Short mmCIF file of N, CA and C in Angstrom, two decimals:
data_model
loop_
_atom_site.label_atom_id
_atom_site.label_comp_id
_atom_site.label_asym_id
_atom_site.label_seq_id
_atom_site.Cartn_x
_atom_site.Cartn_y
_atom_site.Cartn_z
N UNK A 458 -19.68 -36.05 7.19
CA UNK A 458 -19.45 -34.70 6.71
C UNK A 458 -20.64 -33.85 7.16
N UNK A 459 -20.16 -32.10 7.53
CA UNK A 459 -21.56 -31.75 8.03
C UNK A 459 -22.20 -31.47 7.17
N UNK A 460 -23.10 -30.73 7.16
CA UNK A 460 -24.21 -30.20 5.90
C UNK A 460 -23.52 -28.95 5.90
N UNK A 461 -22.98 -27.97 6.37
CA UNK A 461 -22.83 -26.87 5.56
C UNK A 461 -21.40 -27.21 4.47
N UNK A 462 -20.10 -27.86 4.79
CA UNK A 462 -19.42 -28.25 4.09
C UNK A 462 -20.08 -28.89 2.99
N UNK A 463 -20.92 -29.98 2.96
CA UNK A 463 -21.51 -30.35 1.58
C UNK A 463 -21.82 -29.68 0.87
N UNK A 464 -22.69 -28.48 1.15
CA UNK A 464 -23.11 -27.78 0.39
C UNK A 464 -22.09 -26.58 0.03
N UNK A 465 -21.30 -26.29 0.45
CA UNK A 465 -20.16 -25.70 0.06
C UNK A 465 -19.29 -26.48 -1.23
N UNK A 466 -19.20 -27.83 -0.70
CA UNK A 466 -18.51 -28.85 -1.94
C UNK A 466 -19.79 -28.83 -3.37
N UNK A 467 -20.89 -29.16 -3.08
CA UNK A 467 -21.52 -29.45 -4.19
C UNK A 467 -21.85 -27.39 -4.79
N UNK A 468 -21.77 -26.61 -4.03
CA UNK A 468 -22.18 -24.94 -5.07
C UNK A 468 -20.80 -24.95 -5.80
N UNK A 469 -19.35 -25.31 -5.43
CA UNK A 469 -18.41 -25.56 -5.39
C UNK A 469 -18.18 -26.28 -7.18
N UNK A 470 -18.32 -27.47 -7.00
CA UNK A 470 -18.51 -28.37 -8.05
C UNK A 470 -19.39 -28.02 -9.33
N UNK A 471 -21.10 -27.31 -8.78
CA UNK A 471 -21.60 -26.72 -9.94
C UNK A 471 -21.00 -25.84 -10.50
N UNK A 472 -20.42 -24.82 -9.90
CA UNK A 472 -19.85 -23.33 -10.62
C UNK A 472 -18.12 -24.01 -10.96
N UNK A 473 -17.53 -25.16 -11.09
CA UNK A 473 -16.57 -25.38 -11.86
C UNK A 473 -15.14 -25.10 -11.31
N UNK A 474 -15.35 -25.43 -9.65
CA UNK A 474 -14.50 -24.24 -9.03
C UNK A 474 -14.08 -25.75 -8.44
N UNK A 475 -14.05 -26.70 -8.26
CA UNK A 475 -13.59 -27.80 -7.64
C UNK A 475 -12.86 -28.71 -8.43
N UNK A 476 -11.01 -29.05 -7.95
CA UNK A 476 -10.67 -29.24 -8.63
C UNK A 476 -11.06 -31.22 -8.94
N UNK A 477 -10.35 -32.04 -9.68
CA UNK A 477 -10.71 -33.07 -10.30
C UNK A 477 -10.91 -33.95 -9.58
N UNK A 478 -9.36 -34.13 -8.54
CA UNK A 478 -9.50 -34.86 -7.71
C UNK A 478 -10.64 -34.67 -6.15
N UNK A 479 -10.73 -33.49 -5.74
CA UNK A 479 -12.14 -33.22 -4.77
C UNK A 479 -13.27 -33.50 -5.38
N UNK A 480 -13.68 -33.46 -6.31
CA UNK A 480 -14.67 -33.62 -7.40
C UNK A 480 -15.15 -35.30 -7.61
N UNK A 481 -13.93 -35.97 -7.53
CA UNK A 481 -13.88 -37.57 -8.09
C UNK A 481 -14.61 -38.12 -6.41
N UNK A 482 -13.62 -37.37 -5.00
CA UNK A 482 -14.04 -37.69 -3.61
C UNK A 482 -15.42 -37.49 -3.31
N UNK A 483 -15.96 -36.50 -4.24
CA UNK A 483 -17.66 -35.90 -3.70
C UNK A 483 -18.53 -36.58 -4.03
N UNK A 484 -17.93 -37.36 -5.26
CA UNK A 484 -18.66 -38.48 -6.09
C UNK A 484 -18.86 -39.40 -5.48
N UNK A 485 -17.94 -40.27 -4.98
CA UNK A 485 -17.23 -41.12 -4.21
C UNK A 485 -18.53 -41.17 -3.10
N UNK A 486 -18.12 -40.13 -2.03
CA UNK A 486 -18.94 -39.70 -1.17
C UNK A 486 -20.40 -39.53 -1.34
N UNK A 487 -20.57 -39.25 -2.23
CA UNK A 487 -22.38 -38.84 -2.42
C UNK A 487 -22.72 -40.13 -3.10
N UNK A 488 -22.25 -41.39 -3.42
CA UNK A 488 -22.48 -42.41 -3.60
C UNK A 488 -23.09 -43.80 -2.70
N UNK A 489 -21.65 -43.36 -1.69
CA UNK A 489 -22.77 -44.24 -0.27
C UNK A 489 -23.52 -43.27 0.92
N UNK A 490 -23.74 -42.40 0.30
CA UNK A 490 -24.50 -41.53 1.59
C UNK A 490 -25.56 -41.59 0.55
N UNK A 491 -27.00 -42.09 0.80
CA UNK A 491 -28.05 -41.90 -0.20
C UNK A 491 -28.85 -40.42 0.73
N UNK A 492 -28.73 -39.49 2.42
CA UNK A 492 -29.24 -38.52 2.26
C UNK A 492 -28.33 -37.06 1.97
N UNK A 493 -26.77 -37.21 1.72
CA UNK A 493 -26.20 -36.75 1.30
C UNK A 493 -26.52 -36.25 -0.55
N UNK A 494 -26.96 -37.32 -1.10
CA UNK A 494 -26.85 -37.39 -2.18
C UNK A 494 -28.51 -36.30 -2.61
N UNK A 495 -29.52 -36.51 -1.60
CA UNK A 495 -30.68 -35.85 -1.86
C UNK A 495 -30.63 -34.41 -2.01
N UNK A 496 -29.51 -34.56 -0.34
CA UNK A 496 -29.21 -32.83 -0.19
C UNK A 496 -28.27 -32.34 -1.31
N UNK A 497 -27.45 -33.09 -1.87
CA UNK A 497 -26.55 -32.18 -2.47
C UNK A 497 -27.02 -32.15 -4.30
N UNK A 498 -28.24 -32.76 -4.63
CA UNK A 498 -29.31 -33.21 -5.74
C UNK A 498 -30.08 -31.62 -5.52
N UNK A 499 -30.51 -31.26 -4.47
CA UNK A 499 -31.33 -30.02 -3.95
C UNK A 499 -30.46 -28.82 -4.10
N UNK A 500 -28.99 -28.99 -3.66
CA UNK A 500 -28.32 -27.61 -4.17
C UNK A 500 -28.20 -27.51 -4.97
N UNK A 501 -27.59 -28.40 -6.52
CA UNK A 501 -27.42 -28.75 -7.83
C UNK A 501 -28.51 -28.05 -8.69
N UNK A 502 -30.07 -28.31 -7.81
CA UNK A 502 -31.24 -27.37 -8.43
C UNK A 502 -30.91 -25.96 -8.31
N UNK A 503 -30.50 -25.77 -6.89
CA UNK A 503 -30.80 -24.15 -6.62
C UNK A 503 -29.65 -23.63 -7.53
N UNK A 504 -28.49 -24.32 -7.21
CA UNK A 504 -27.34 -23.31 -8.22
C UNK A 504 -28.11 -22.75 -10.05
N UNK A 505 -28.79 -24.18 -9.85
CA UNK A 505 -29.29 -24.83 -11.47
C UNK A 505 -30.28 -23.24 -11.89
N UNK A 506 -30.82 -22.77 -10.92
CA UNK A 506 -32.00 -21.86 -11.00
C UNK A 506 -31.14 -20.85 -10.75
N UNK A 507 -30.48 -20.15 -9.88
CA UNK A 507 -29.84 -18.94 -9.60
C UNK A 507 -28.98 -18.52 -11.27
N UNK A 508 -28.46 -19.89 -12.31
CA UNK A 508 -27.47 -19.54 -12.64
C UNK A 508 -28.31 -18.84 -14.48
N UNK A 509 -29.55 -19.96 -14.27
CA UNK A 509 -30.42 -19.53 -15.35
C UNK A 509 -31.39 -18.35 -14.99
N UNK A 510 -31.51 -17.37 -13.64
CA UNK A 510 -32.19 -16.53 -13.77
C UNK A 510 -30.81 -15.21 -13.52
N UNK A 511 -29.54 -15.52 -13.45
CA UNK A 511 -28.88 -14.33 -13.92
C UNK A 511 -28.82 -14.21 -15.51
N UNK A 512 -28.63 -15.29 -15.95
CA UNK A 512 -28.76 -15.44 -17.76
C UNK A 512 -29.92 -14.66 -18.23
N UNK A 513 -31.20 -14.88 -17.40
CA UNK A 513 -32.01 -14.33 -18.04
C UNK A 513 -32.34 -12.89 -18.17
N UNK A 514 -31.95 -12.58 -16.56
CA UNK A 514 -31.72 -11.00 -16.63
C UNK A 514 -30.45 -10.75 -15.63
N UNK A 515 -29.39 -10.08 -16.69
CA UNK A 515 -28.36 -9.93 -16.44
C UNK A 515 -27.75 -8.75 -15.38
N UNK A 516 -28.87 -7.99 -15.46
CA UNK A 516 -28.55 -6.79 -14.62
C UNK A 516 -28.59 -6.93 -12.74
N UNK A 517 -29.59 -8.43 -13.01
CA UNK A 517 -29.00 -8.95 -11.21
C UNK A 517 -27.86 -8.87 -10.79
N UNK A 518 -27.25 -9.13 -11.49
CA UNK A 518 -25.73 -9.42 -11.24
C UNK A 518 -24.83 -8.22 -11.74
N UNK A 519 -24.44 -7.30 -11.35
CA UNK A 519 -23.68 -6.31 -11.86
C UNK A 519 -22.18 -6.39 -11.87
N UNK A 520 -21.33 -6.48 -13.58
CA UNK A 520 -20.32 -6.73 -13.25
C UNK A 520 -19.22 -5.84 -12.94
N UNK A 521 -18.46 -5.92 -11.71
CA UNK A 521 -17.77 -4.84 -10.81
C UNK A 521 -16.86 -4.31 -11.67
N UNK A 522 -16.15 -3.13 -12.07
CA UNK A 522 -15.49 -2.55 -13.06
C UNK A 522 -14.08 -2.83 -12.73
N UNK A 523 -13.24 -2.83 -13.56
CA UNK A 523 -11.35 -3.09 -13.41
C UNK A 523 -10.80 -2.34 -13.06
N UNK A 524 -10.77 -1.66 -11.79
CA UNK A 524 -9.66 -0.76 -11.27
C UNK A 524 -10.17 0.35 -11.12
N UNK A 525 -9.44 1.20 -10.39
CA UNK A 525 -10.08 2.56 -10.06
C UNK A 525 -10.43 3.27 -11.37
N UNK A 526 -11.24 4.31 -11.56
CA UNK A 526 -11.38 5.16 -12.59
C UNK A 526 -10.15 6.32 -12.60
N UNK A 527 -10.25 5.96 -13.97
CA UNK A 527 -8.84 7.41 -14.12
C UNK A 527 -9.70 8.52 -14.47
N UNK A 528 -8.57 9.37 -13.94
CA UNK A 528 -8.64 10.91 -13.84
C UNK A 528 -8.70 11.53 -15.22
N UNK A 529 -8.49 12.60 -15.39
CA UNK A 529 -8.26 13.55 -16.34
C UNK A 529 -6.96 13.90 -16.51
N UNK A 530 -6.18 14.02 -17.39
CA UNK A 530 -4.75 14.28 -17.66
C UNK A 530 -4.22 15.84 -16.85
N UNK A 531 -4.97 16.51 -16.87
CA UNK A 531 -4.68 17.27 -16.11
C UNK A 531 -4.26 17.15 -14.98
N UNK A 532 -5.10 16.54 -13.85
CA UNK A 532 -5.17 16.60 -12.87
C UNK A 532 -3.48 15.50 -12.46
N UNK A 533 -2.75 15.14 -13.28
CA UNK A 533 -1.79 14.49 -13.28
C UNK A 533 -0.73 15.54 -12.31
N UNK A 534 -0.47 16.59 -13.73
CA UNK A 534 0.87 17.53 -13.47
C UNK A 534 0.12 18.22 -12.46
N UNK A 535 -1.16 18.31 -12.23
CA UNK A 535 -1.46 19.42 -11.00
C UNK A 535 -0.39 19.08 -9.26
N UNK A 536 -1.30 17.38 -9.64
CA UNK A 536 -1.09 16.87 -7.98
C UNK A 536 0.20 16.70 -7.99
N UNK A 537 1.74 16.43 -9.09
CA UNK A 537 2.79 16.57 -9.10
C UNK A 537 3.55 17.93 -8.80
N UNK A 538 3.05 18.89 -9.47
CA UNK A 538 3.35 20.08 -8.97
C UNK A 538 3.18 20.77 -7.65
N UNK A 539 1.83 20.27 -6.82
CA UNK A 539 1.43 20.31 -5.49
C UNK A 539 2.29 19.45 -4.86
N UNK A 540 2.62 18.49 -5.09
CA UNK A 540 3.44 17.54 -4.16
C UNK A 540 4.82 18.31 -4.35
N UNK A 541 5.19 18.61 -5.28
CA UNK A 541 6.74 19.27 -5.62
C UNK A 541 6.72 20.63 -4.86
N UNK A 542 5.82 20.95 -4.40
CA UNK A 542 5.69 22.43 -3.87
C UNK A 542 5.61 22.04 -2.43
N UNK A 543 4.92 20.86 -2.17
CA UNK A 543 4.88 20.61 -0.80
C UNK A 543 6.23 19.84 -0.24
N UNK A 544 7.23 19.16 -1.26
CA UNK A 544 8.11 18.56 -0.71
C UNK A 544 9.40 19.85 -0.24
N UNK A 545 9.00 20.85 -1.70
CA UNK A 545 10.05 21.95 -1.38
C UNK A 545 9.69 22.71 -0.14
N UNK A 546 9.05 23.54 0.45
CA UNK A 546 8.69 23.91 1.57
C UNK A 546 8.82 23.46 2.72
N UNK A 547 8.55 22.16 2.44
CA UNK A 547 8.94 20.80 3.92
C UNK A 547 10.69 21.02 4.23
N UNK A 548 11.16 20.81 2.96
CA UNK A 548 12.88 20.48 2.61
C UNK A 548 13.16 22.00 3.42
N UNK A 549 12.60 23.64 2.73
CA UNK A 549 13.31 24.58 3.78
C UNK A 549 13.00 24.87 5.13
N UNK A 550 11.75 24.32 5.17
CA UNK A 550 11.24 24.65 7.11
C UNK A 550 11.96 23.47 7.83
N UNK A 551 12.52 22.64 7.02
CA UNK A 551 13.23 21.67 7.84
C UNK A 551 14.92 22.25 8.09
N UNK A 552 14.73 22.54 6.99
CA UNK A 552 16.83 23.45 6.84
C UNK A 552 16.71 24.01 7.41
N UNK A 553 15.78 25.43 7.90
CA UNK A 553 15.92 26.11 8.62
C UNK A 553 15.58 25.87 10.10
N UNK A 554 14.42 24.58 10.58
CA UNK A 554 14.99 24.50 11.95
C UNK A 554 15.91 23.41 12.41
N UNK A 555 17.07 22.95 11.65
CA UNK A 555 17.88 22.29 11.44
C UNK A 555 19.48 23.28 11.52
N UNK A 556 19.10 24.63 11.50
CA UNK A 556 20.07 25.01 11.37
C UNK A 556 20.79 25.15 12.54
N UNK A 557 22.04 24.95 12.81
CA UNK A 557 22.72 24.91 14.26
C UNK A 557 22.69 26.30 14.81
N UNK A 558 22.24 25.93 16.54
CA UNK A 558 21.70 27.10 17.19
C UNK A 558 20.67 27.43 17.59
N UNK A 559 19.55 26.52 16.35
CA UNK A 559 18.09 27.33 16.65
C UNK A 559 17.45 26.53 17.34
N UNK A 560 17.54 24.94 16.83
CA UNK A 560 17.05 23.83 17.29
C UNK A 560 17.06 23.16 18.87
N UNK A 561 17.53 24.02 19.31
CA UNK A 561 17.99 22.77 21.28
C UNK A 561 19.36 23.03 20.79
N UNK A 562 20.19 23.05 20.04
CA UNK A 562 21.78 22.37 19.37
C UNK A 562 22.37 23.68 19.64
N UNK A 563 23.38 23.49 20.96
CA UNK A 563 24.06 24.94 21.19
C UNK A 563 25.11 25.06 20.19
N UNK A 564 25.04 26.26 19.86
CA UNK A 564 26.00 26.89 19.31
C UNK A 564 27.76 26.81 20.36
N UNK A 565 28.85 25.93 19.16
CA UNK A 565 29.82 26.16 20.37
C UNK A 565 30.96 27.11 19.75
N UNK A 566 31.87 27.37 19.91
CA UNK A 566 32.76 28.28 20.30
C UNK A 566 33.46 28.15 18.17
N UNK A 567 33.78 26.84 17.53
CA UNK A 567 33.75 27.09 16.28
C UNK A 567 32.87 27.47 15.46
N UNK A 568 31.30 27.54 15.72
CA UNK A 568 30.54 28.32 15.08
C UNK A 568 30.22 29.86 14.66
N UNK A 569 30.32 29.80 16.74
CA UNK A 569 30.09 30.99 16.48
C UNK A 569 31.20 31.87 16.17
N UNK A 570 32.20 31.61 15.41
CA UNK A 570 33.24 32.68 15.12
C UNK A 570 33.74 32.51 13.76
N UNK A 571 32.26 31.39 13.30
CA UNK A 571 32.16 31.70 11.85
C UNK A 571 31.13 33.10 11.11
N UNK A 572 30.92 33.93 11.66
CA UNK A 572 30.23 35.12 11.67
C UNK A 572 28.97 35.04 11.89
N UNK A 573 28.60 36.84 11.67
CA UNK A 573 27.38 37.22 12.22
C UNK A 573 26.23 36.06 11.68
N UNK A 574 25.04 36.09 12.46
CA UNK A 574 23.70 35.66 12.34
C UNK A 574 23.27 36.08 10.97
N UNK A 575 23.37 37.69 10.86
CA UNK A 575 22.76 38.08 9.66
C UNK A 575 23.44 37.91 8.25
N UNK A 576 25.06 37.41 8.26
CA UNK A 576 25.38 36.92 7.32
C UNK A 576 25.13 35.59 6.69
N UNK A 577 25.06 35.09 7.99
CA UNK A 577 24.25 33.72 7.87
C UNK A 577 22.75 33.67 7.12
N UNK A 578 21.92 34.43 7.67
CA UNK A 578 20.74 34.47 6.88
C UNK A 578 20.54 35.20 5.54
N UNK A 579 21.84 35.91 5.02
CA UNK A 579 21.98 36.46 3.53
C UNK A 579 21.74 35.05 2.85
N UNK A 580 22.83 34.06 2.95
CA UNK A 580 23.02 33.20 2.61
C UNK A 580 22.24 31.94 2.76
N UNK A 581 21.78 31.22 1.85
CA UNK A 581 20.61 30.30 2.40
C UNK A 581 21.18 28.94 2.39
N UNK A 582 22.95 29.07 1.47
CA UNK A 582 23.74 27.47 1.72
C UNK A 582 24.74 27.87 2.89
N UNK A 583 25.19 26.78 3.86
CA UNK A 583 26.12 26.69 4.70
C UNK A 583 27.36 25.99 4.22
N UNK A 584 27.93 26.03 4.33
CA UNK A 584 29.62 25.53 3.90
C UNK A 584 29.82 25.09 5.17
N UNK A 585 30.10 23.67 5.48
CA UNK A 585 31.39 23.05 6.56
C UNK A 585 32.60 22.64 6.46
N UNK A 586 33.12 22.43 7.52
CA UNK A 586 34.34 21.97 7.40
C UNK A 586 34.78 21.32 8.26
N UNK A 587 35.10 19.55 7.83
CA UNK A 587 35.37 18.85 9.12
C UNK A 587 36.99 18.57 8.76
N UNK A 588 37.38 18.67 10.35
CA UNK A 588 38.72 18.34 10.42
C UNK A 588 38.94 17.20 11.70
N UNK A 589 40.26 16.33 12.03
CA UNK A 589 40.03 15.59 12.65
C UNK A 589 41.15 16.26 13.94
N UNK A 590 40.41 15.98 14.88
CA UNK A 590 41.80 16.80 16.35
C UNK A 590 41.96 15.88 16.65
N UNK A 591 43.62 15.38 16.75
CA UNK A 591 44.51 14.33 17.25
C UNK A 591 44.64 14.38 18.20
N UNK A 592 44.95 15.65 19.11
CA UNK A 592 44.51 15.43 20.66
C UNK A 592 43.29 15.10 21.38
N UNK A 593 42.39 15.06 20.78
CA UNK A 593 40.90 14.91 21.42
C UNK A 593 40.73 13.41 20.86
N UNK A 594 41.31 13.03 19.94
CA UNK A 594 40.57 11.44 19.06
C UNK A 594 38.86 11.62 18.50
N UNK A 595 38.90 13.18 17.79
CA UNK A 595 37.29 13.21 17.48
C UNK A 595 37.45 14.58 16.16
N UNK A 596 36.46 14.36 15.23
CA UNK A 596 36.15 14.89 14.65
C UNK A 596 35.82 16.55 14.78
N UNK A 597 36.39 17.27 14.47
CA UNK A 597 36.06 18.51 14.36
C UNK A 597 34.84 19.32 13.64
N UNK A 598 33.98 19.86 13.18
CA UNK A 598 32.88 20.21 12.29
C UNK A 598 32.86 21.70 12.74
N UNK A 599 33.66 22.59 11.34
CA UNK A 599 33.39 24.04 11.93
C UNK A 599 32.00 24.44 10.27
N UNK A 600 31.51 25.52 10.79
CA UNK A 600 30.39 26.16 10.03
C UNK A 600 31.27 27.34 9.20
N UNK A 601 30.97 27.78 7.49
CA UNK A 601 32.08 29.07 7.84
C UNK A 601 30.96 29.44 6.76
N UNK A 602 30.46 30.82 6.77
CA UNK A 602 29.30 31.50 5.92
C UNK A 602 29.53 31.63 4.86
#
C-alpha cells in the first residue's frame, strides 16, 4: 500500500468516517506491516492534536452557515412584480413582431383583405380563422380584425 493511501485510511478511521469492514482490513494490515503501523501510529497523533486544539479554541474552525441568507420580505413581491413586468413586455414585443407582415412573413392575398393596417393596430387581439381547401389538400388560415 502507498503512503499517501495509508494515511488517508488511518485520518479516515480517526475522524469515524471508515466503515467497519475497511476498518477491520486496516487492522488486519497495520498488523503485519510493523513500518506501516509506525506511520499510521504518527497520523493517529497528528489527527490526535489537530482534533484537541480545535476543542480548545473553536474559532479555528469556523462553522459554514445552512444555506443562503434570506432576504427581507419585501424584496419578495418586488422581484415578482419586476419579473411580471418583464415577462409582460417580452409577451407584447414578441406579439407585435410576430405579427403577420412585419416579421420576413409576407402578407398573402387572405390577409390582406382582412382590412386596413390601422384597424389592425386599434385592436391589440387578432381573430383567425382556419378553414380546410379540398382542392389544395391544405389548411387555410385567414386573419379578420
Amino acid at each position: 500500500m502507498n503512503p499517501e493511501a495509508l494515511e488517508a485510511l488511518v485520518v479516515d478511521r480517526e475522524l469515524g468516517e471508515l466503515s467497519p469492514e475497511a476498518a477491520d482490513l486496516l487492522e488486519a494490515y497495520l498488523r503485519l506491516s510493523p513500518e506501516a503501523r509506525a506511520s499510521a501510529g504518527a497520523m493517529a497523533a497528528a489527527v490526535g492534536v489537530a482534533r484537541a486544539t480545535v476543542r480548545n479554541h473553536p474559532g479555528l474552525a469556523p462553522i459554514p452557515r445552512p444555506g443562503p441568507v434570506p432576504l427581507p420580505g419585501w424584496t419578495s413581491w418586488l422581484a415578482r412584480a419586476a419579473a411580471a413586468v418583464l415577462l409582460l413586455g417580452g409577451g407584447i414585443w414578441i406579439g407585435r413582431r410576430a405579427e403577420v407582415g412585419s416579421a420576413g412573413i409576407p402578407a398573402g392575398p387572405a390577409v390582406a383583405a382582412t382590412g386596413s393596417p390601422a384597424a389592425r393596430a386599434a385592436n391589440p387581439w387578432a381573430r383567425y380563422q382556419v378553414a380546410y381547401d379540398a382542392r389544395r389538400g391544405a389548411y387555410t388560415v385567414a386573419r379578420h380584425p
